[in-house]
GROMACS .gro file of C-alpha atoms in nm:
model
  121
    1UNK     CA    1   6.528   3.043  20.155
    2UNK     CA    2   6.422   2.705  20.030
    3UNK     CA    3   6.387   2.667  19.642
    4UNK     CA    4   6.057   2.549  19.478
    5UNK     CA    5   5.831   2.629  19.773
    6UNK     CA    6   5.463   2.633  19.688
    7UNK     CA    7   5.167   2.708  19.908
    8UNK     CA    8   4.832   2.582  19.807
    9UNK     CA    9   4.539   2.766  19.960
   10UNK     CA   10   4.188   2.846  19.859
   11UNK     CA   11   3.963   3.154  19.882
   12UNK     CA   12   3.838   3.045  20.220
   13UNK     CA   13   4.186   3.020  20.375
   14UNK     CA   14   4.226   2.653  20.260
   15UNK     CA   15   4.449   2.384  20.388
   16UNK     CA   16   4.721   2.216  20.172
   17UNK     CA   17   5.088   2.342  20.227
   18UNK     CA   18   5.348   2.131  20.034
   19UNK     CA   19   5.694   2.258  20.106
   20UNK     CA   20   5.962   2.145  19.874
   21UNK     CA   21   6.264   2.216  20.077
   22UNK     CA   22   6.616   2.072  19.996
   23UNK     CA   23   6.536   1.727  20.144
   24UNK     CA   24   6.214   1.688  19.948
   25UNK     CA   25   6.377   1.801  19.625
   26UNK     CA   26   6.675   1.549  19.699
   27UNK     CA   27   6.410   1.268  19.749
   28UNK     CA   28   6.255   1.348  19.426
   29UNK     CA   29   6.584   1.337  19.236
   30UNK     CA   30   6.654   1.002  19.393
   31UNK     CA   31   6.320   0.850  19.286
   32UNK     CA   32   6.366   0.971  18.935
   33UNK     CA   33   6.709   0.825  18.914
   34UNK     CA   34   6.582   0.477  19.046
   35UNK     CA   35   6.310   0.472  18.776
   36UNK     CA   36   6.022   0.434  19.038
   37UNK     CA   37   5.899   0.780  19.013
   38UNK     CA   38   5.510   0.812  18.986
   39UNK     CA   39   5.383   0.947  18.646
   40UNK     CA   40   5.079   0.978  18.440
   41UNK     CA   41   5.045   0.695  18.181
   42UNK     CA   42   4.911   0.798  17.938
   43UNK     CA   43   4.989   1.151  17.996
   44UNK     CA   44   4.688   1.391  18.032
   45UNK     CA   45   4.639   1.659  17.769
   46UNK     CA   46   4.612   2.007  17.928
   47UNK     CA   47   4.552   2.375  17.825
   48UNK     CA   48   4.637   2.663  18.043
   49UNK     CA   49   4.497   3.027  18.053
   50UNK     CA   50   4.673   3.287  18.236
   51UNK     CA   51   4.509   3.632  18.279
   52UNK     CA   52   4.493   3.959  18.484
   53UNK     CA   53   4.873   3.950  18.539
   54UNK     CA   54   4.974   4.225  18.782
   55UNK     CA   55   5.336   4.325  18.879
   56UNK     CA   56   5.410   4.494  19.201
   57UNK     CA   57   5.733   4.683  19.313
   58UNK     CA   58   5.877   4.601  19.647
   59UNK     CA   59   6.110   4.787  19.870
   60UNK     CA   60   6.414   4.614  19.690
   61UNK     CA   61   6.492   4.702  19.326
   62UNK     CA   62   6.572   4.328  19.249
   63UNK     CA   63   6.245   4.179  19.378
   64UNK     CA   64   5.897   4.189  19.217
   65UNK     CA   65   5.585   4.032  19.336
   66UNK     CA   66   5.347   3.913  19.043
   67UNK     CA   67   4.981   3.799  19.092
   68UNK     CA   68   4.787   3.628  18.815
   69UNK     CA   69   4.463   3.430  18.761
   70UNK     CA   70   4.468   3.082  18.597
   71UNK     CA   71   4.240   2.823  18.441
   72UNK     CA   72   4.371   2.471  18.364
   73UNK     CA   73   4.175   2.226  18.165
   74UNK     CA   74   4.286   1.858  18.184
   75UNK     CA   75   4.148   1.580  17.970
   76UNK     CA   76   4.212   1.215  18.070
   77UNK     CA   77   4.052   0.895  17.971
   78UNK     CA   78   3.811   0.901  18.267
   79UNK     CA   79   3.704   1.256  18.202
   80UNK     CA   80   3.777   1.620  18.186
   81UNK     CA   81   3.831   1.849  18.494
   82UNK     CA   82   3.916   2.215  18.537
   83UNK     CA   83   4.129   2.379  18.820
   84UNK     CA   84   4.102   2.753  18.866
   85UNK     CA   85   4.243   3.011  19.114
   86UNK     CA   86   4.527   3.256  19.138
   87UNK     CA   87   4.900   3.257  19.184
   88UNK     CA   88   5.148   3.467  19.357
   89UNK     CA   89   5.511   3.464  19.260
   90UNK     CA   90   5.814   3.638  19.407
   91UNK     CA   91   6.079   3.708  19.131
   92UNK     CA   92   6.430   3.784  19.212
   93UNK     CA   93   6.650   3.951  18.951
   94UNK     CA   94   7.024   3.864  18.934
   95UNK     CA   95   7.284   3.973  18.693
   96UNK     CA   96   7.217   3.689  18.459
   97UNK     CA   97   6.849   3.606  18.497
   98UNK     CA   98   6.523   3.635  18.683
   99UNK     CA   99   6.423   3.345  18.910
  100UNK     CA  100   6.122   3.259  19.100
  101UNK     CA  101   6.201   3.248  19.465
  102UNK     CA  102   5.849   3.157  19.604
  103UNK     CA  103   5.536   3.039  19.436
  104UNK     CA  104   5.185   3.037  19.593
  105UNK     CA  105   4.896   2.856  19.422
  106UNK     CA  106   4.551   2.938  19.558
  107UNK     CA  107   4.259   2.703  19.427
  108UNK     CA  108   3.910   2.841  19.459
  109UNK     CA  109   3.780   2.504  19.548
  110UNK     CA  110   4.051   2.372  19.775
  111UNK     CA  111   3.793   2.285  20.037
  112UNK     CA  112   3.647   2.031  19.809
  113UNK     CA  113   3.754   1.674  19.721
  114UNK     CA  114   4.033   1.704  19.464
  115UNK     CA  115   4.197   1.433  19.257
  116UNK     CA  116   4.578   1.489  19.292
  117UNK     CA  117   4.656   1.831  19.141
  118UNK     CA  118   5.040   1.817  19.195
  119UNK     CA  119   5.090   1.670  18.846
  120UNK     CA  120   4.946   1.968  18.657
  121UNK     CA  121   4.992   2.255  18.890
   0.00000   0.00000   0.00000
């Protein structure tokens, strides 16, 4: 399974599905090494609130599903915005650590015009 997979959906079944498979991750690493990676300048100031964390057992002892709600506030020179929704994660326990296998981000307003959320999500 590809690492770093994220699915961005909204309450109405929304529409943005970025998949960071090995090729995309390698592309990002290449851009970072060249010095031409896009970034925020100046960086935005953010605050995150996570709530209603629920952990679910699965059929396998080493895998847990986690659901949580989030609210992210971002301040930039041109104003403040808020992103809210819920996240789903699949965690896999190995001998040494617990890792995220899949992450799904569900924005409640994904069907609306959004300024690029990828920097802060």
